[in-house]
Amino acid sequence: MKEIEITNESKWYEIDFVGIFEYRDLLWLLVKRDFIAFYKQTILGPLWYIIQPIFTSLTMTVIFSNIANISTDGINPFLFYLSASTLWSFFSEALNKTSNTFLNNSGLFGKVFFPRMIVPISTVLITYLKLFLQVALLGVFYIALDGYSHLSLNSIFHLLILIPLVFLQVGLFALGFGIFLSSYTTKYRDLVFALSFGISLMMYASPVIYPVSMVPTKYLDIYMLNPISSSIEIFRYSLFGVLTIEWYHWGIGWIVTIVFLFLGMISFHKVEKNFMDTI
């Protein structure tokens, strides 16, 4: 039987990646638990994952496209908003849940030992399930509304390669930024309220309801410091063949993503050793 020594003397850089892998069964159990617990008392169950983006996109189409006359760069307005809201809802939900990791799981953390990083990872994974359902819905409308008319052999290659990379980047950014914030919400509870407000503001700093082409060129590099901006733009490019940024902007997004993931893991590892004393 393997012996495990529990101590809080580990260095800031000694993140237990081996332990996370060894507890992978627990990871999948947490994913299953969250999925069942959330929907066992609902009538429509996972159908809410489909209903929500449809009504959200219809509302955006009516208000921002038909009434406000905001350009969609020649893309079908409904597909324009559905594609962005699909990616945005994935990011915002994953960020919101991971940022409350310590607060929402303090009871579990105080009873049994396991690598704490498993909890935010399971949170992002369960959110991926929602994303895949909504992407399937997007695919249905993509075909029904002739969104694929621009596709060529080259663009199909982009579709198959770029979209998984976009999903990976957004998931990593949500995880890194979320666990970074969770390290401070244990001590500063005001951040919990500020976060919901900040996520709403961040949506307007991302091309969800407007195209990147509306952003003045002189502010574009600063605007692309938000990784979600380049992710949404690359996602739309993969689907519709419209690209209004340079490829290095996506590189900037990846750099910011990796930085936040690194900072988040360090902060999380530092706080997990003694957070029960402050929560």
CSV table of C-alpha atoms in Angstrom, one decimal:
chain,number,residue,atom,x,y,z
A,1,MET,CA,0.0,0.0,0.0
A,2,LYS,CA,1.3,3.4,-1.0
A,3,GLU,CA,2.0,5.8,1.9
A,4,ILE,CA,1.1,9.5,1.4
A,5,GLU,CA,2.7,12.1,3.6
A,6,ILE,CA,0.5,15.3,3.9
A,7,THR,CA,2.5,18.4,4.6
A,8,ASN,CA,2.3,22.1,3.9
A,9,GLU,CA,6.1,22.5,3.5
A,10,SER,CA,6.1,22.1,-0.3
A,11,LYS,CA,7.7,24.8,-2.4
A,12,TRP,CA,5.6,27.2,-4.5
A,13,TYR,CA,6.7,25.5,-7.7
A,14,GLU,CA,6.0,21.9,-6.4
A,15,ILE,CA,2.7,21.4,-8.1
A,16,ASP,CA,1.5,17.8,-7.7
A,17,PHE,CA,0.9,16.8,-11.3
A,18,VAL,CA,1.6,13.1,-10.5
A,19,GLY,CA,-1.1,13.2,-7.9
A,20,ILE,CA,-3.6,14.7,-10.2
A,21,PHE,CA,-3.0,11.9,-12.7
A,22,GLU,CA,-3.2,9.2,-10.0
A,23,TYR,CA,-6.6,10.6,-8.8
A,24,ARG,CA,-8.0,10.7,-12.4
A,25,ASP,CA,-10.8,8.3,-11.3
A,26,LEU,CA,-11.9,10.9,-8.7
A,27,LEU,CA,-11.8,13.5,-11.5
A,28,TRP,CA,-14.3,11.7,-13.6
A,29,LEU,CA,-16.5,10.9,-10.6
A,30,LEU,CA,-16.7,14.6,-9.8
A,31,VAL,CA,-17.6,15.4,-13.4
A,32,LYS,CA,-20.4,12.8,-13.3
A,33,ARG,CA,-21.6,14.1,-9.9
A,34,ASP,CA,-21.9,17.6,-11.0
A,35,PHE,CA,-23.7,16.7,-14.2
A,36,ILE,CA,-26.3,14.5,-12.4
A,37,ALA,CA,-26.7,16.8,-9.4
A,38,PHE,CA,-27.5,19.8,-11.6
A,39,TYR,CA,-30.1,18.2,-13.8
A,40,LYS,CA,-31.7,15.5,-11.7
A,41,GLN,CA,-34.5,17.8,-10.5
A,42,THR,CA,-35.1,19.5,-13.9
A,43,ILE,CA,-37.7,18.6,-16.4
A,44,LEU,CA,-35.8,19.4,-19.6
A,45,GLY,CA,-32.4,18.4,-18.3
A,46,PRO,CA,-29.5,19.0,-20.8
A,47,LEU,CA,-32.1,20.6,-23.2
A,48,TRP,CA,-31.5,23.8,-21.3
A,49,TYR,CA,-28.0,23.8,-22.9
A,50,ILE,CA,-29.8,24.1,-26.3
A,51,ILE,CA,-32.7,26.4,-25.3
A,52,GLN,CA,-30.5,29.1,-23.8
A,53,PRO,CA,-28.2,29.8,-26.7
A,54,ILE,CA,-31.1,29.8,-29.2
A,55,PHE,CA,-33.1,32.5,-27.3
A,56,THR,CA,-29.9,34.4,-26.5
A,57,SER,CA,-28.9,34.6,-30.1
A,58,LEU,CA,-32.4,35.4,-31.3
A,59,THR,CA,-32.6,38.3,-28.8
A,60,MET,CA,-29.2,39.6,-30.0
A,61,THR,CA,-30.2,39.3,-33.6
A,62,VAL,CA,-33.3,41.3,-33.1
A,63,ILE,CA,-31.8,44.0,-30.9
A,64,PHE,CA,-28.3,44.5,-32.2
A,65,SER,CA,-28.7,43.5,-35.9
A,66,ASN,CA,-32.2,44.5,-36.7
A,67,ILE,CA,-32.8,47.5,-34.4
A,68,ALA,CA,-29.2,48.8,-33.7
A,69,ASN,CA,-28.0,47.8,-37.2
A,70,ILE,CA,-24.6,46.7,-36.0
A,71,SER,CA,-22.6,45.1,-38.8
A,72,THR,CA,-21.8,41.4,-38.7
A,73,ASP,CA,-19.2,41.5,-41.5
A,74,GLY,CA,-21.5,39.8,-44.0
A,75,ILE,CA,-22.1,36.8,-41.7
A,76,ASN,CA,-25.6,35.6,-41.1
A,77,PRO,CA,-26.6,37.6,-38.0
A,78,PHE,CA,-28.1,34.6,-36.1
A,79,LEU,CA,-24.9,32.5,-36.8
A,80,PHE,CA,-22.7,35.5,-35.9
A,81,TYR,CA,-24.3,35.8,-32.5
A,82,LEU,CA,-24.7,32.1,-31.9
A,83,SER,CA,-21.1,31.3,-32.6
A,84,ALA,CA,-19.9,34.0,-30.2
A,85,SER,CA,-22.4,33.3,-27.4
A,86,THR,CA,-21.5,29.6,-27.6
A,87,LEU,CA,-17.8,30.3,-26.9
A,88,TRP,CA,-18.6,33.2,-24.4
A,89,SER,CA,-21.0,31.2,-22.3
A,90,PHE,CA,-18.5,28.4,-22.0
A,91,PHE,CA,-15.8,30.8,-20.8
A,92,SER,CA,-18.0,32.8,-18.4
A,93,GLU,CA,-19.5,29.7,-16.8
A,94,ALA,CA,-16.1,28.0,-16.4
A,95,LEU,CA,-14.5,31.1,-15.0
A,96,ASN,CA,-17.3,31.8,-12.6
A,97,LYS,CA,-17.3,28.3,-11.2
A,98,THR,CA,-13.6,27.8,-10.9
A,99,SER,CA,-13.2,31.2,-9.2
A,100,ASN,CA,-15.3,29.9,-6.3
A,101,THR,CA,-13.5,26.6,-5.9
A,102,PHE,CA,-12.4,27.1,-2.3
A,103,LEU,CA,-15.7,28.7,-1.2
A,104,ASN,CA,-18.0,26.1,-2.8
A,105,ASN,CA,-15.9,23.0,-1.7
A,106,SER,CA,-14.6,24.0,1.7
A,107,GLY,CA,-16.6,21.2,3.3
A,108,LEU,CA,-15.1,18.6,1.0
A,109,PHE,CA,-11.6,19.9,1.3
A,110,GLY,CA,-11.8,19.9,5.1
A,111,LYS,CA,-12.7,16.2,5.3
A,112,VAL,CA,-10.5,14.2,3.0
A,113,PHE,CA,-7.1,14.5,1.2
A,114,PHE,CA,-6.8,14.6,-2.6
A,115,PRO,CA,-5.1,17.0,-5.0
A,116,ARG,CA,-7.2,20.1,-4.8
A,117,MET,CA,-6.5,21.0,-8.4
A,118,ILE,CA,-8.8,18.2,-9.4
A,119,VAL,CA,-11.9,20.2,-8.5
A,120,PRO,CA,-11.4,23.2,-10.8
A,121,ILE,CA,-10.2,20.8,-13.6
A,122,SER,CA,-13.4,18.8,-13.2
A,123,THR,CA,-15.4,22.0,-13.3
A,124,VAL,CA,-13.9,23.0,-16.7
A,125,LEU,CA,-14.5,19.5,-18.0
A,126,ILE,CA,-18.2,19.5,-17.1
A,127,THR,CA,-18.5,22.9,-18.8
A,128,TYR,CA,-16.9,21.3,-21.9
A,129,LEU,CA,-19.8,18.9,-22.1
A,130,LYS,CA,-22.2,21.9,-22.3
A,131,LEU,CA,-19.9,23.4,-25.0
A,132,PHE,CA,-20.0,20.3,-27.1
A,133,LEU,CA,-23.8,20.2,-27.0
A,134,GLN,CA,-24.0,23.8,-28.0
A,135,VAL,CA,-21.5,23.3,-30.8
A,136,ALA,CA,-23.7,20.5,-32.1
A,137,LEU,CA,-26.6,22.9,-32.1
A,138,LEU,CA,-24.5,25.5,-33.9
A,139,GLY,CA,-23.6,22.8,-36.5
A,140,VAL,CA,-27.3,22.2,-37.2
A,141,PHE,CA,-28.0,25.9,-37.8
A,142,TYR,CA,-24.7,26.2,-39.7
A,143,ILE,CA,-25.9,23.7,-42.2
A,144,ALA,CA,-29.6,24.9,-42.2
A,145,LEU,CA,-28.6,28.5,-42.8
A,146,ASP,CA,-26.0,27.8,-45.4
A,147,GLY,CA,-23.1,29.0,-43.3
A,148,TYR,CA,-20.7,26.5,-45.0
A,149,SER,CA,-21.0,28.1,-48.5
A,150,HIS,CA,-17.5,29.5,-48.3
A,151,LEU,CA,-15.8,26.2,-47.4
A,152,SER,CA,-13.0,24.9,-49.5
A,153,LEU,CA,-10.4,22.1,-48.9
A,154,ASN,CA,-8.2,24.7,-47.1
A,155,SER,CA,-10.9,26.1,-45.0
A,156,ILE,CA,-12.1,22.6,-43.9
A,157,PHE,CA,-8.5,22.0,-42.7
A,158,HIS,CA,-8.8,25.2,-40.7
A,159,LEU,CA,-12.1,24.1,-39.3
A,160,LEU,CA,-10.7,20.8,-38.1
A,161,ILE,CA,-7.5,22.2,-36.7
A,162,LEU,CA,-8.2,25.7,-35.4
A,163,ILE,CA,-11.5,25.0,-33.6
A,164,PRO,CA,-10.1,22.4,-31.2
A,165,LEU,CA,-7.2,24.8,-30.5
A,166,VAL,CA,-9.6,27.6,-29.8
A,167,PHE,CA,-11.6,25.4,-27.4
A,168,LEU,CA,-8.3,24.4,-25.6
A,169,GLN,CA,-7.2,27.9,-25.3
A,170,VAL,CA,-10.4,29.2,-23.8
A,171,GLY,CA,-10.6,26.3,-21.4
A,172,LEU,CA,-7.0,26.9,-20.2
A,173,PHE,CA,-7.6,30.6,-19.8
A,174,ALA,CA,-10.8,30.0,-17.8
A,175,LEU,CA,-9.0,27.5,-15.6
A,176,GLY,CA,-5.9,29.7,-15.1
A,177,PHE,CA,-7.8,32.9,-14.5
A,178,GLY,CA,-10.4,31.2,-12.4
A,179,ILE,CA,-8.0,29.5,-10.0
A,180,PHE,CA,-6.0,32.7,-9.8
A,181,LEU,CA,-9.1,34.5,-8.6
A,182,SER,CA,-10.1,31.6,-6.3
A,183,SER,CA,-6.9,32.1,-4.4
A,184,TYR,CA,-8.0,35.5,-3.4
A,185,THR,CA,-11.8,35.0,-2.9
A,186,THR,CA,-11.0,32.9,0.2
A,187,LYS,CA,-9.7,36.0,1.9
A,188,TYR,CA,-11.4,38.9,0.1
A,189,ARG,CA,-15.1,38.0,-0.3
A,190,ASP,CA,-15.8,41.2,-2.1
A,191,LEU,CA,-14.2,39.7,-5.2
A,192,VAL,CA,-17.1,37.3,-5.5
A,193,PHE,CA,-19.5,40.2,-6.1
A,194,ALA,CA,-16.9,42.0,-8.3
A,195,LEU,CA,-16.4,39.0,-10.4
A,196,SER,CA,-20.0,38.7,-11.7
A,197,PHE,CA,-19.9,42.4,-12.5
A,198,GLY,CA,-16.5,42.0,-14.1
A,199,ILE,CA,-17.6,39.2,-16.3
A,200,SER,CA,-20.4,41.3,-17.7
A,201,LEU,CA,-18.0,44.1,-18.5
A,202,MET,CA,-15.6,41.7,-20.1
A,203,MET,CA,-18.3,40.6,-22.5
A,204,TYR,CA,-18.4,44.1,-23.9
A,205,ALA,CA,-14.6,44.0,-24.2
A,206,SER,CA,-15.0,40.9,-26.4
A,207,PRO,CA,-16.5,40.7,-29.9
A,208,VAL,CA,-19.7,39.0,-28.9
A,209,ILE,CA,-22.2,41.5,-30.1
A,210,TYR,CA,-20.0,43.4,-32.6
A,211,PRO,CA,-17.3,42.4,-35.0
A,212,VAL,CA,-13.6,43.1,-34.4
A,213,SER,CA,-13.6,45.3,-37.5
A,214,MET,CA,-15.4,48.0,-35.5
A,215,VAL,CA,-12.4,48.3,-33.1
A,216,PRO,CA,-10.1,51.2,-34.1
A,217,THR,CA,-6.8,50.0,-35.5
A,218,LYS,CA,-4.8,52.0,-33.0
A,219,TYR,CA,-6.5,50.2,-30.1
A,220,LEU,CA,-6.4,46.7,-31.6
A,221,ASP,CA,-3.2,45.4,-30.0
A,222,ILE,CA,-4.5,46.5,-26.6
A,223,TYR,CA,-7.9,45.0,-27.3
A,224,MET,CA,-6.3,41.7,-28.2
A,225,LEU,CA,-4.7,41.4,-24.7
A,226,ASN,CA,-8.1,39.8,-23.9
A,227,PRO,CA,-7.6,36.2,-25.1
A,228,ILE,CA,-11.3,35.7,-25.6
A,229,SER,CA,-11.3,38.4,-28.3
A,230,SER,CA,-8.9,36.6,-30.6
A,231,SER,CA,-10.5,33.2,-29.7
A,232,ILE,CA,-13.9,34.4,-30.9
A,233,GLU,CA,-12.4,35.9,-34.0
A,234,ILE,CA,-10.5,32.7,-34.9
A,235,PHE,CA,-13.6,30.7,-34.2
A,236,ARG,CA,-15.7,32.8,-36.6
A,237,TYR,CA,-12.9,32.7,-39.2
A,238,SER,CA,-12.9,28.9,-39.0
A,239,LEU,CA,-16.6,28.8,-39.6
A,240,PHE,CA,-17.2,31.7,-42.0
A,241,GLY,CA,-13.9,32.5,-43.5
A,242,VAL,CA,-13.9,36.1,-42.3
A,243,LEU,CA,-10.7,37.3,-40.5
A,244,THR,CA,-10.1,40.9,-39.5
A,245,ILE,CA,-7.1,40.4,-37.2
A,246,GLU,CA,-3.5,39.4,-37.7
A,247,TRP,CA,-2.3,35.9,-36.7
A,248,TYR,CA,0.1,37.4,-34.1
A,249,HIS,CA,-3.0,38.7,-32.2
A,250,TRP,CA,-4.0,35.1,-31.5
A,251,GLY,CA,-0.3,34.5,-30.4
A,252,ILE,CA,-0.8,37.4,-27.9
A,253,GLY,CA,-3.9,35.6,-26.6
A,254,TRP,CA,-2.0,32.4,-26.1
A,255,ILE,CA,0.8,34.2,-24.3
A,256,VAL,CA,-1.7,35.8,-21.9
A,257,THR,CA,-3.4,32.5,-21.4
A,258,ILE,CA,-0.2,30.7,-20.5
A,259,VAL,CA,0.8,33.5,-18.1
A,260,PHE,CA,-2.5,33.3,-16.3
A,261,LEU,CA,-2.4,29.5,-16.2
A,262,PHE,CA,1.1,29.7,-14.6
A,263,LEU,CA,0.1,32.4,-12.1
A,264,GLY,CA,-3.1,30.6,-11.3
A,265,MET,CA,-1.5,27.3,-10.5
A,266,ILE,CA,1.2,28.9,-8.4
A,267,SER,CA,-1.4,31.0,-6.4
A,268,PHE,CA,-3.7,28.0,-6.0
A,269,HIS,CA,-0.9,25.8,-4.8
A,270,LYS,CA,0.1,28.4,-2.3
A,271,VAL,CA,-3.4,29.0,-0.9
A,272,GLU,CA,-4.5,25.3,-0.8
A,273,LYS,CA,-2.0,24.6,2.0
A,274,ASN,CA,-3.6,26.8,4.6
A,275,PHE,CA,-6.9,28.1,3.2
A,276,MET,CA,-9.0,26.3,5.9
A,277,ASP,CA,-7.6,28.8,8.4
A,278,THR,CA,-9.0,31.8,6.5
A,279,ILE,CA,-12.2,30.6,4.8
